[in-house]
Tab-separated table of C-alpha atoms in Angstrom:
chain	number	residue	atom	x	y	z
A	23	UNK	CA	18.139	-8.288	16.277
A	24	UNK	CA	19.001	-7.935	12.444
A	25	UNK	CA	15.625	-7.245	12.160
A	26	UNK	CA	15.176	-4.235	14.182
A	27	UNK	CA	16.923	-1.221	11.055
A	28	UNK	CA	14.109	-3.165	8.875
A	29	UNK	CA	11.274	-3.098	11.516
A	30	UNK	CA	11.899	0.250	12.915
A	31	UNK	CA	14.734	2.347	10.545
A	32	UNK	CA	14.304	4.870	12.740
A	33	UNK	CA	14.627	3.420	16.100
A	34	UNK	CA	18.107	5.106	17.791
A	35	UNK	CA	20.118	2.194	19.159
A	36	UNK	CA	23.462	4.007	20.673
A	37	UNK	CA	21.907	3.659	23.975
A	38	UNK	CA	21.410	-0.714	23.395
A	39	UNK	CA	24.837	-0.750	21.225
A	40	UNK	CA	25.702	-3.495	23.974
A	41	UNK	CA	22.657	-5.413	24.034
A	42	UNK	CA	22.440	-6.191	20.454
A	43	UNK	CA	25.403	-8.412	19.454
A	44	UNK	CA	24.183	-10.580	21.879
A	45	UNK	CA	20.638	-11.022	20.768
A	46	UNK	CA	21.193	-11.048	17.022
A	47	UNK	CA	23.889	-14.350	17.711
A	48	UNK	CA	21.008	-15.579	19.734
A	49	UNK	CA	18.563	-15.197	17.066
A	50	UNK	CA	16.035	-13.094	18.974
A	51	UNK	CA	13.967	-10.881	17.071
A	52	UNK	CA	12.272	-7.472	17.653
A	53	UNK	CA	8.761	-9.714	17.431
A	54	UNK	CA	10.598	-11.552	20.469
A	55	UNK	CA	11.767	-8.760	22.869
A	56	UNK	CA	8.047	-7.411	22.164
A	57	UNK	CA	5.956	-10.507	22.848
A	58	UNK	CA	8.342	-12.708	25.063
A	59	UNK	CA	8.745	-13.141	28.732
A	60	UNK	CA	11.704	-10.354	29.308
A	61	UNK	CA	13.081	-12.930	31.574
A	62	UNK	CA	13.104	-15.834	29.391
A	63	UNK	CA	15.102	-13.310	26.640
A	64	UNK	CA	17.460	-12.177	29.222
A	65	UNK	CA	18.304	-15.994	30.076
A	66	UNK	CA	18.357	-16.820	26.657
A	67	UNK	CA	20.946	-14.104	25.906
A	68	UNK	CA	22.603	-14.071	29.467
A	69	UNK	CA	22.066	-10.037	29.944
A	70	UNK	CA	20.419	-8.262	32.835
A	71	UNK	CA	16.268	-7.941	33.079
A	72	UNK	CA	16.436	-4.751	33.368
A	73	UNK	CA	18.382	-3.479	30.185
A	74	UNK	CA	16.037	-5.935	28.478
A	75	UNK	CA	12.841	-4.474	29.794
A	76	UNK	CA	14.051	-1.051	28.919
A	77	UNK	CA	15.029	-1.943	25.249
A	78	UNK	CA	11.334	-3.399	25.070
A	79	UNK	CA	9.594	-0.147	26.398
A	80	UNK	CA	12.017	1.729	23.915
A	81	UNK	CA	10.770	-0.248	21.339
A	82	UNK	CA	7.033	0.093	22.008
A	83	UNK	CA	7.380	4.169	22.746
A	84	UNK	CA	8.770	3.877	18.731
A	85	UNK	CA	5.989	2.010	17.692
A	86	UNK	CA	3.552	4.268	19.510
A	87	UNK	CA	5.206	7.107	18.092
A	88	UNK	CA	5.214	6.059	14.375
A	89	UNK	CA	1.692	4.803	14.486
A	90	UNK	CA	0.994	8.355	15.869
A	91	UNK	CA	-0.418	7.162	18.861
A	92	UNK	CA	2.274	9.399	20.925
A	93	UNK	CA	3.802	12.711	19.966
A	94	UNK	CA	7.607	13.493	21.067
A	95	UNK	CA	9.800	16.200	21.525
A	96	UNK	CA	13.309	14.408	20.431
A	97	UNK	CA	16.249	15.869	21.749
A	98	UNK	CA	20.286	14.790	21.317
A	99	UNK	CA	22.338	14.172	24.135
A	100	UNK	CA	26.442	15.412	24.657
A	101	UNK	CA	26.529	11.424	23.845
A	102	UNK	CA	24.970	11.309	20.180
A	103	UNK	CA	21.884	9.465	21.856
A	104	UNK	CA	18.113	11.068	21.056
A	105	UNK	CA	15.951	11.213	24.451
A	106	UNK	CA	12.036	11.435	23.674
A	107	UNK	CA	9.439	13.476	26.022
A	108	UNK	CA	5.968	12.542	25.194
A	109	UNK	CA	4.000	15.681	25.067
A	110	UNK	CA	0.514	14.352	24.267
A	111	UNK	CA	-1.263	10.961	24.519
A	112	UNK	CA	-4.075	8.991	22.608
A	113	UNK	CA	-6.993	11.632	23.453
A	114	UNK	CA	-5.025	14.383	22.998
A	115	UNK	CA	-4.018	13.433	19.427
A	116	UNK	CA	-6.760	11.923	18.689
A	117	UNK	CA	-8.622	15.441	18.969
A	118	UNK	CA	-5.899	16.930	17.340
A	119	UNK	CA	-6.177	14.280	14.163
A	120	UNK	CA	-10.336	15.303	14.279
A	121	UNK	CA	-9.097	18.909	13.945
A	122	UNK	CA	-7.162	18.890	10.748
A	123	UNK	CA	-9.064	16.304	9.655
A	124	UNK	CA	-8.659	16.500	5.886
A	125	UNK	CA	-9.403	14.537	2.352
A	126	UNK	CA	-9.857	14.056	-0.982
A	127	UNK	CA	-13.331	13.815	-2.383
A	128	UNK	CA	-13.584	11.247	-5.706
A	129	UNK	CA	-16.237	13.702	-6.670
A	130	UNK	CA	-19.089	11.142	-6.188
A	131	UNK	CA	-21.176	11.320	-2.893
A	132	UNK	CA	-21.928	7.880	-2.665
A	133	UNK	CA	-18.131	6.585	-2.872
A	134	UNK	CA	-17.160	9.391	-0.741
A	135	UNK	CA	-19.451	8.139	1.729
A	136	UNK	CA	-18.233	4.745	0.903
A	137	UNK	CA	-14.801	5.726	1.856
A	138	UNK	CA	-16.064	7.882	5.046
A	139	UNK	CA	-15.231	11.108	3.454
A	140	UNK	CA	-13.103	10.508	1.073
A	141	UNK	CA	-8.701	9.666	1.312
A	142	UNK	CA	-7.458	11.401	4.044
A	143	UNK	CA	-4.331	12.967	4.320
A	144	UNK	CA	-1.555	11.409	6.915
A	145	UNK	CA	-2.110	7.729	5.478
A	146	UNK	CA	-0.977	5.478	3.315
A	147	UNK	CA	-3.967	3.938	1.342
A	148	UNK	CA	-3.516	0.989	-1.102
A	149	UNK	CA	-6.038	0.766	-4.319
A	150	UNK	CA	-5.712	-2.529	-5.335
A	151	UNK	CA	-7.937	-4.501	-8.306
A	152	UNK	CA	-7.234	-6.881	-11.534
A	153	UNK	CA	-6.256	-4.930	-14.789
A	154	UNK	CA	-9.171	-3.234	-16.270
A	155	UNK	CA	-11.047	-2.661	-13.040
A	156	UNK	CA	-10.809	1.226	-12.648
A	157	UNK	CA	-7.662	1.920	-10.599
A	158	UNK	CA	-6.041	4.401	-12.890
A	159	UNK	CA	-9.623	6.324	-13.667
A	160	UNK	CA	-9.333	6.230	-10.261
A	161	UNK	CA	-6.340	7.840	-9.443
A	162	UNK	CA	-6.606	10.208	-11.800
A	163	UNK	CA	-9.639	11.714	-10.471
A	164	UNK	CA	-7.448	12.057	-7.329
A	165	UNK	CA	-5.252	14.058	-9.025
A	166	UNK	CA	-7.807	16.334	-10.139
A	167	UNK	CA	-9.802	16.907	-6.851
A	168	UNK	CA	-6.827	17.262	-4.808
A	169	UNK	CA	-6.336	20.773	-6.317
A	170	UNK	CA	-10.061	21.635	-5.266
A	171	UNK	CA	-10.407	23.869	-2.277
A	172	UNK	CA	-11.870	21.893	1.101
A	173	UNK	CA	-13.936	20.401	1.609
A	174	UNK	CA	-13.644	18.242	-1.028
A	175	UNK	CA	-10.159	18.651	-2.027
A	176	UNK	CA	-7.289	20.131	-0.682
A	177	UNK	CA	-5.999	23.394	-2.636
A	178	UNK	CA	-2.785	21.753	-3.255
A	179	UNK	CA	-0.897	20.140	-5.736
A	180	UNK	CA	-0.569	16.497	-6.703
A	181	UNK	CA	2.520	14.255	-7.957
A	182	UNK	CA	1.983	11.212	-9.898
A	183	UNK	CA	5.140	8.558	-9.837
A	184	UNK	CA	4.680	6.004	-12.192
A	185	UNK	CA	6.334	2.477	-12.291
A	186	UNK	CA	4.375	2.099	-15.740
A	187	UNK	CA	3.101	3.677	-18.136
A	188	UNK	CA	3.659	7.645	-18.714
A	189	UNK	CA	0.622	10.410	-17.155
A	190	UNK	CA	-2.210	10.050	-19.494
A	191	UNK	CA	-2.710	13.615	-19.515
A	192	UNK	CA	-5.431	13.240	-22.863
A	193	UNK	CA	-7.196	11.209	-20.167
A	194	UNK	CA	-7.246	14.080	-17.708
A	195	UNK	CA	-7.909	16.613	-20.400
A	196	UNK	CA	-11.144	14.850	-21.598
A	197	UNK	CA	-12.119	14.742	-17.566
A	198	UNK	CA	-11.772	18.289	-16.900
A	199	UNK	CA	-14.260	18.638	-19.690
A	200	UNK	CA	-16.713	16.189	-19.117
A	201	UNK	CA	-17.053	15.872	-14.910
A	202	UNK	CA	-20.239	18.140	-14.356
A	203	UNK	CA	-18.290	19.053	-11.018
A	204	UNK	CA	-15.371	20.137	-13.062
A	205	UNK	CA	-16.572	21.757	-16.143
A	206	UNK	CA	-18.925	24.347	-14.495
A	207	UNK	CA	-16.034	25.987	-12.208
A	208	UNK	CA	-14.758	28.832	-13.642
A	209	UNK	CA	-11.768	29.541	-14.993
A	210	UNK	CA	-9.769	30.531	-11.577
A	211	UNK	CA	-10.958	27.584	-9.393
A	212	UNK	CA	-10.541	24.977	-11.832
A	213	UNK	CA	-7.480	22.302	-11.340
A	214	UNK	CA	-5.194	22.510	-14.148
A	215	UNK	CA	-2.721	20.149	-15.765
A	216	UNK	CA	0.200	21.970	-14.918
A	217	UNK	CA	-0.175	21.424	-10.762
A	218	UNK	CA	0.312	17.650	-11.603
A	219	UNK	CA	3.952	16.644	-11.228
A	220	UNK	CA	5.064	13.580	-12.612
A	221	UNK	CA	8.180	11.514	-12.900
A	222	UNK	CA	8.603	7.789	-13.949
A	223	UNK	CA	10.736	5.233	-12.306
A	224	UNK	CA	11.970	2.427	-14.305
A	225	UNK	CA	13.830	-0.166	-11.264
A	226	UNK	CA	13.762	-0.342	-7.552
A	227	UNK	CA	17.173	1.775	-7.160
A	228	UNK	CA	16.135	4.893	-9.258
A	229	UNK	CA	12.498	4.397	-7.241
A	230	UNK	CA	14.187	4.054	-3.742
A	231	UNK	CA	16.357	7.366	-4.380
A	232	UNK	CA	12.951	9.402	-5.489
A	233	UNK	CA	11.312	8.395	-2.952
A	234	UNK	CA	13.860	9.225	-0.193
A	235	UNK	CA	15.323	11.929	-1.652
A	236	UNK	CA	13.359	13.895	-4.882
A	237	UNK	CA	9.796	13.391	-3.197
A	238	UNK	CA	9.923	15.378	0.194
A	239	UNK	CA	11.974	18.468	-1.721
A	240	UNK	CA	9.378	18.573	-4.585
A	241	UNK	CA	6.494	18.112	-1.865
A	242	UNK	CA	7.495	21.389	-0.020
A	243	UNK	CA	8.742	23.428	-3.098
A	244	UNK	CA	5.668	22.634	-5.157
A	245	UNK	CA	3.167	22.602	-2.012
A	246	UNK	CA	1.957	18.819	-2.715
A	247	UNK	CA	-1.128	16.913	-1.176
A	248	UNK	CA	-1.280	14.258	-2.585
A	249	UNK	CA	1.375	11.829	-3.743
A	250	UNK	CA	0.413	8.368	-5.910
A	251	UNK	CA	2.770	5.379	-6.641
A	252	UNK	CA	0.963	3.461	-9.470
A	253	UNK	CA	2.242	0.696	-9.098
A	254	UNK	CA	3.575	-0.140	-5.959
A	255	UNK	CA	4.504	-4.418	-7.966
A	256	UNK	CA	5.660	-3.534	-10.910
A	257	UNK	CA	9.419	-2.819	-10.223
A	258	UNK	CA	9.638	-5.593	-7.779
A	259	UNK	CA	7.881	-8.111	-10.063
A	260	UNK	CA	10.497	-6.515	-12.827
A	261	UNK	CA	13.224	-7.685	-10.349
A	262	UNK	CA	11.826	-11.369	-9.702
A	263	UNK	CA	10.916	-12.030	-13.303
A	264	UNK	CA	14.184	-10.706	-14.994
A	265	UNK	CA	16.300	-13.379	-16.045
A	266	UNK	CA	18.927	-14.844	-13.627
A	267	UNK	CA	16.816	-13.548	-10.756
A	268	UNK	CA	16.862	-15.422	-7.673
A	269	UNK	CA	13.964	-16.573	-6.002
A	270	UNK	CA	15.634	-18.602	-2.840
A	271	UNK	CA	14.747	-17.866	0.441
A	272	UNK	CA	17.113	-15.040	1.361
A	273	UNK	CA	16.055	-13.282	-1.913
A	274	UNK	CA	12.634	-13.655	-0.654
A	275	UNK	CA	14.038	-12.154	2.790
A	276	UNK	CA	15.504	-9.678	1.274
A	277	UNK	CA	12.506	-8.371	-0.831
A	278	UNK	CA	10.796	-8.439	2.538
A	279	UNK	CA	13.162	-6.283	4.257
A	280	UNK	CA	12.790	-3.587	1.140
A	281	UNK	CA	9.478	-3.316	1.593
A	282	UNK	CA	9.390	-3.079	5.156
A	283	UNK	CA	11.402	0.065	4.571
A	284	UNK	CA	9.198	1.404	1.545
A	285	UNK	CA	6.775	1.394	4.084
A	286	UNK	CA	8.080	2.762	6.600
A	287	UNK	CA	9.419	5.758	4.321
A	288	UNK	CA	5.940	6.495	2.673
A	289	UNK	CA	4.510	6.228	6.466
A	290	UNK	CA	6.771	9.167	7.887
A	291	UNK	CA	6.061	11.038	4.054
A	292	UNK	CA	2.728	10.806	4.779
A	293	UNK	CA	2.761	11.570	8.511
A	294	UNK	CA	5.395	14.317	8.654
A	295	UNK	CA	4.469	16.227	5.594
A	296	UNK	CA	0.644	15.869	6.252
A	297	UNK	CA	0.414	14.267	2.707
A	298	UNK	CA	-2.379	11.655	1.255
A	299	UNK	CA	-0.077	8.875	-0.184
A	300	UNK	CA	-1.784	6.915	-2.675
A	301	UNK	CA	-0.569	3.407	-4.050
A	302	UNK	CA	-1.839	1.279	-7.015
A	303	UNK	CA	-1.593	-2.358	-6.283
A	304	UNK	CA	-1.482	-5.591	-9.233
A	305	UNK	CA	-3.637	-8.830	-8.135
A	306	UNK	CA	-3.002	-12.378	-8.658
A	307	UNK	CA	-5.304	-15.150	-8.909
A	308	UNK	CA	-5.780	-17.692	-6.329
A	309	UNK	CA	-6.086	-21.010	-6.354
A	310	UNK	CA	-8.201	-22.768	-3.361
A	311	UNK	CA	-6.236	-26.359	-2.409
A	312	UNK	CA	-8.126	-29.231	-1.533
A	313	UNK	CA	-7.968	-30.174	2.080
A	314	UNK	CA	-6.557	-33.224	3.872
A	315	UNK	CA	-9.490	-33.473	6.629
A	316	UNK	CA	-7.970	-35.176	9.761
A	317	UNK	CA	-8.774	-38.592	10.849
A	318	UNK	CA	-11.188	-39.782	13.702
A	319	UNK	CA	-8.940	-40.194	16.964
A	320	UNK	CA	-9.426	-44.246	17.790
A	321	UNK	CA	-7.561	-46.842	19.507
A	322	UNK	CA	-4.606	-48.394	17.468
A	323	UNK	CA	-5.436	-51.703	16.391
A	324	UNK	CA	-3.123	-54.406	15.584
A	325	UNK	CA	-2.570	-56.594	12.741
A	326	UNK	CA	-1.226	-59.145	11.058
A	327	UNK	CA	1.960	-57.839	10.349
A	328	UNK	CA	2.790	-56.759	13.798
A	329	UNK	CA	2.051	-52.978	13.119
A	330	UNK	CA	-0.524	-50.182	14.326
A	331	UNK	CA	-2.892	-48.827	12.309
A	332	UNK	CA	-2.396	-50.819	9.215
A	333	UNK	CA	1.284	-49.753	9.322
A	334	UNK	CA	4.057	-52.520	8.484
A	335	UNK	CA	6.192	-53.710	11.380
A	336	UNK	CA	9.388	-52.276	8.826
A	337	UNK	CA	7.392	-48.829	8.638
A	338	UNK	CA	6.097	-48.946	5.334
A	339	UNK	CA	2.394	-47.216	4.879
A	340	UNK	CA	-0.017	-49.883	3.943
A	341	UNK	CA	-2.545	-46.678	3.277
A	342	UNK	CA	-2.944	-43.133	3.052
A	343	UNK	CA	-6.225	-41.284	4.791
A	344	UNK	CA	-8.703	-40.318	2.107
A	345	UNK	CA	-8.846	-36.259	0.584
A	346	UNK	CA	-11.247	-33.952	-0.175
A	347	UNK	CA	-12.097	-33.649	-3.534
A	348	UNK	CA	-9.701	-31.098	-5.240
A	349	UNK	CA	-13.130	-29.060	-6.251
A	350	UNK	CA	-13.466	-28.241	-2.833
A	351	UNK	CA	-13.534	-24.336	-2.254
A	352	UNK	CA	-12.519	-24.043	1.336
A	353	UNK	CA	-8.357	-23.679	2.062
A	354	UNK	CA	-7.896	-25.170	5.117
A	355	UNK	CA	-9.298	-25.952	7.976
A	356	UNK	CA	-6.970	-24.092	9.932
A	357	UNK	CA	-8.189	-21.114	11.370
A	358	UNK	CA	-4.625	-19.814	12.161
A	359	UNK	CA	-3.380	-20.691	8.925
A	360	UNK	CA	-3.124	-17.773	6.207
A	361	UNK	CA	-5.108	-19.713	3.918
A	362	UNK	CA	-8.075	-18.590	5.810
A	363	UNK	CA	-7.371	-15.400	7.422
A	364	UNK	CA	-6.042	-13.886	4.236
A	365	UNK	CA	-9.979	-13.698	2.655
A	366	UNK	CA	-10.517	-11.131	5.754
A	367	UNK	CA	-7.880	-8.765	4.252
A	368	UNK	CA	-7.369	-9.187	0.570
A	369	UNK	CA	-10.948	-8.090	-0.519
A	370	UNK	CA	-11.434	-11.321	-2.433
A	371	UNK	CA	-13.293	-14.251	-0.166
A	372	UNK	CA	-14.895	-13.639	2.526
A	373	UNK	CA	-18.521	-13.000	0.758
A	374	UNK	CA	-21.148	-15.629	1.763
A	375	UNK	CA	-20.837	-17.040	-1.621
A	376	UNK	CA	-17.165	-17.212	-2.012
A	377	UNK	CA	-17.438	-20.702	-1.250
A	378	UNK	CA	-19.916	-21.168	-4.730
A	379	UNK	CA	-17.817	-22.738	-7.823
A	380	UNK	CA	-18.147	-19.667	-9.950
A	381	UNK	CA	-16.703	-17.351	-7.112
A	382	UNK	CA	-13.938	-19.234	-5.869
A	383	UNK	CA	-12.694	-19.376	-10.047
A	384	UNK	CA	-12.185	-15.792	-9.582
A	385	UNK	CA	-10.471	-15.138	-6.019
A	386	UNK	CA	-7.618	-12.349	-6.459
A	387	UNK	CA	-4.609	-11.683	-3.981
A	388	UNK	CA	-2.987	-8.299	-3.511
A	389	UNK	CA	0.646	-8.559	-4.697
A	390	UNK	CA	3.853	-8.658	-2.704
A	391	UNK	CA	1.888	-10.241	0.348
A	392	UNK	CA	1.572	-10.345	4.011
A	393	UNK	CA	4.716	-8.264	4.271
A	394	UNK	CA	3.446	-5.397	2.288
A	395	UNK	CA	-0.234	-5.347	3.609
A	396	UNK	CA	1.162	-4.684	7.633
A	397	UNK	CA	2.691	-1.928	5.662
A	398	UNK	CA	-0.240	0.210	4.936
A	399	UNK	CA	-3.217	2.302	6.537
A	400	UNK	CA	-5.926	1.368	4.297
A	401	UNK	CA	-6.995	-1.078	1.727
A	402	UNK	CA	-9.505	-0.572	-1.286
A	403	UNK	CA	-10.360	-3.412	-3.646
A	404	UNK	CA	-11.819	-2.656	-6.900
A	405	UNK	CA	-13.548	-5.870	-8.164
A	406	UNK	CA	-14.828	-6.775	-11.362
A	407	UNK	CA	-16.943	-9.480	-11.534
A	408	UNK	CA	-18.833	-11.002	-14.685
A	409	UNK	CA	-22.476	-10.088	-15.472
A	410	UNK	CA	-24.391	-12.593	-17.417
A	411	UNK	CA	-27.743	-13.055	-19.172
A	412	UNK	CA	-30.609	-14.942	-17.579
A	413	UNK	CA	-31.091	-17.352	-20.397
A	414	UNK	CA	-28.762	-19.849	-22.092
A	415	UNK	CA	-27.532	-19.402	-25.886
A	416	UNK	CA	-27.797	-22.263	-28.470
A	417	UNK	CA	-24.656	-23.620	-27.329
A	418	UNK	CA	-26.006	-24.200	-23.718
A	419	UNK	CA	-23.671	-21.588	-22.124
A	420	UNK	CA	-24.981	-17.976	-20.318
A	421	UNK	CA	-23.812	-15.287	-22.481
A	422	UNK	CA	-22.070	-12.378	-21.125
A	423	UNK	CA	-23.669	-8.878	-21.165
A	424	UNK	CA	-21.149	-6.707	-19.054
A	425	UNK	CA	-18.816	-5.934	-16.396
A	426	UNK	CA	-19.822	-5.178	-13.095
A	427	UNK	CA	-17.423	-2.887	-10.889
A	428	UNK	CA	-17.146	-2.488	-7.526
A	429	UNK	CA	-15.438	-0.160	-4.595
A	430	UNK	CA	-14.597	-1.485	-1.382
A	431	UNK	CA	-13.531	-0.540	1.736
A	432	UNK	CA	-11.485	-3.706	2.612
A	433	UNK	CA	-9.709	-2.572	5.498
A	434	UNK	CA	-8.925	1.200	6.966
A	435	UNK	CA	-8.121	3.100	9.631
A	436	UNK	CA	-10.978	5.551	9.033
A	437	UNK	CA	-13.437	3.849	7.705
A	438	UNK	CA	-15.299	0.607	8.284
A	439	UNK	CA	-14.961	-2.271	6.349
A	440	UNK	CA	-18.381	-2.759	3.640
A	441	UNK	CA	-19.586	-4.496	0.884
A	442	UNK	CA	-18.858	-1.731	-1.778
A	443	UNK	CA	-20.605	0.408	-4.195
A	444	UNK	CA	-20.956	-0.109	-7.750
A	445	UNK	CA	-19.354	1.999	-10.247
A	446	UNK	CA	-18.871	3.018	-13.881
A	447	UNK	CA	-16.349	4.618	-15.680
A	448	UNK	CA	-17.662	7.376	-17.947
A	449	UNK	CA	-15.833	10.246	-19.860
A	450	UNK	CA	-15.706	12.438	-16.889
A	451	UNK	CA	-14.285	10.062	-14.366
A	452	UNK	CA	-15.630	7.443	-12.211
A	453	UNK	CA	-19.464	7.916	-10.578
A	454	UNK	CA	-21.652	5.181	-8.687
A	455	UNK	CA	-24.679	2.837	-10.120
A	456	UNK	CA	-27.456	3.322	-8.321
A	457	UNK	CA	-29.677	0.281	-7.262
């Protein structure tokens, strides 16, 4: 269990301080006591049923309870234990969620219904999208609208971290000024630069300690809605790239467990402090393999050198089953594989041409991975795809007239996944293309 601090940091273990020696020198993990037999674990670890039934319901109740299934009343014992009493269920807080429903508009009807109302407090959303694609216009409209009263913003502050590049408050300035929302409030209503906190953070330690100790101080003195991260890569591709950096597999591990725990930190931010946390996310480009189809089952045949299948009698391959062409656009075959499940969750692959040459060129892949996407609420990819003319130019080739952009709902748990709306970027902010 030397998993279970990175799974669940807050999980209280005084009460299974006996249990877990045992099942960390077995190797079980907190996946296991979840999804295994409790029998088979208690064999495997020669320790009662019972006390490993209990640590699995104690584990569930704290994955209820973070995923705000479940609320608790947590009280300590005259041991230094914490004992939980639920006090409402699923319906219960799900009519209580309904309630204080609340979110922040992007100031464009069409995204906002895009996004089923906007970015709701209580979550962690990712906004994720190659450079140049819109994610810092669109953050900074965020910013903006946050300070708007409901519904479309929240009457609170905002607080922009950056991993980056400084605020670009000209940028915000010159959107003030232009957004026909903005520029006809008056005076009294309208947000203002100075109820935008920011702070930069150049490494993972100095970003670890704001985040767990600057950001819920300056979210209750300042009276902060919405919090951004932009981006959420940037130090930990800073840390891989840097020379002398180790990329072996416990460095890998231990990247994994770090972000487990960012996540889990911006989670309870988000949750406990009723807070819209907001991250930016870097792409990579990916690369479709070719696929090894398998061979038709048949009988072994025999021949002349005493072997099966064309094999040797000494073992030596006499030759190798025939590949795909590398220009294939499928990855795998495998429906279990991440290869193909990965184009239901990145944003990038799972159009009904995303099997077309031109397409597949131009897949993208949310940085930092599997490990990082179970880590958030919702997931928003801004695409940018090529737009070119209908004709060919005297060198044979399609010329290109402009960028298309795109907003989509990828994954979220408020909204339903869709094709996206097109978008521009214009002097007062982002606003959708209409057909």
């Amino acid at each position: 269990m030397a998993d279970l601090l990175h799974v669940l940091p807050d999980f209280d273990t005084h009460p299974y301080a006996h249990l877990l020696p045992s099942l960390e020198k077995s190797l079980v993990t907190t996946a296991d006591i979840l999804t295994l037999d409790a029998a088979d674990v208690a064999r495997r670890v020669q320790k009662p049923v019972d006390e490993i039934r209990g640590l699995a319901d104690a584990l569930l109740k704290e994955i209820h309870c973070q995923c705000g299934f479940i609320d608790y009343d947590v009280s300590e014992s005259d041991d230094g234990s914490r004992d939980r009493t639920a006090k409402s269920g699923l319906a219960s807080k799900s009519e209580a969620v309904a309630a204080q429903w609340q979110a922040i508009s992007t100031m464009d009807a069409t995204l906002d219904a895009a996004l089923a109302g906007g970015i709701p407090t209580g979550y962690v959303t990712e906004m994720t999208g190659e450079s140049g694609a819109g994610k810092t216009q669109f953050l900074l409209s965020l910013l903006l609208s946050a300070q708007l009263p409901p519904p479309d913003g929240l009457a609170r502050s905002s607080l922009y971290i950056s991993t980056e590049a400084p605020l670009p408050t000209t940028r915000l300035s010159q959107m003030l000024s232009r957004h026909p929302n903005l520029s006809a409030l008056p005076a009294s209503s309208k947000p203002s630069l100075s109820r935008i906190l920011s702070i930069q953070t150049p490494d993972l330690e100095s970003q670890d300690h704001i985040l767990r100790y600057q950001v819920p101080v300056a979210v209750r003195r300042h009276n902060i809605g919405l919090v951004i991260l932009d981006s959420v890569a940037a130090n930990y591709r800073a840390e891989t790239e840097r020379p002398g950096a180790r990329n072996s597999a416990a460095a890998m591990a231990k990247r994994s467990a770090s972000l487990i725990q960012l996540g889990a930190l911006l989670r309870h931010l988000a949750r406990e402090e009723n807070v819209a946390v907001v991250v930016a996310n870097q792409v990579a480009d990916r690369f479709a393999p070719a696929v090894r189809p398998t061979p038709p089952s048949r009988p072994p045949s025999r021949n002349v050198y005493g072997g099966a299948d064309g094999v040797r009698a000494s073992g030596s391959a006499r030759s190798t089953p025939p590949q795909r062409p590398s220009s294939t656009p499928t990855a795998t075959e495998e429906p279990m594989t991440l290869d193909h499940q990965q184009r239901w969750f990145t944003g990038w692959g799972d159009d009904d041409d995303s099997t077309s040459p031109s397409t597949s060129q131009s897949l993208k892949t949310p940085s930092l991975g599997l490990t990082w996407t179970n880590q958030i609420a919702a997931r928003i990819a801004l695409i940018k795809e090529p737009k070119y003319s209908e004709g060919l130019d005297a060198g044979g080739e399609r010329e290109l007239v402009r960028w298309r952009r795109r907003m989509r709902v990828v994954f979220a748990a408020w909204a339903a996944p869709n094709e996206g709306v097109e978008f521009e970027i214009g002097e007062g902010g982002v606003r959708s293309v209409g057909e």
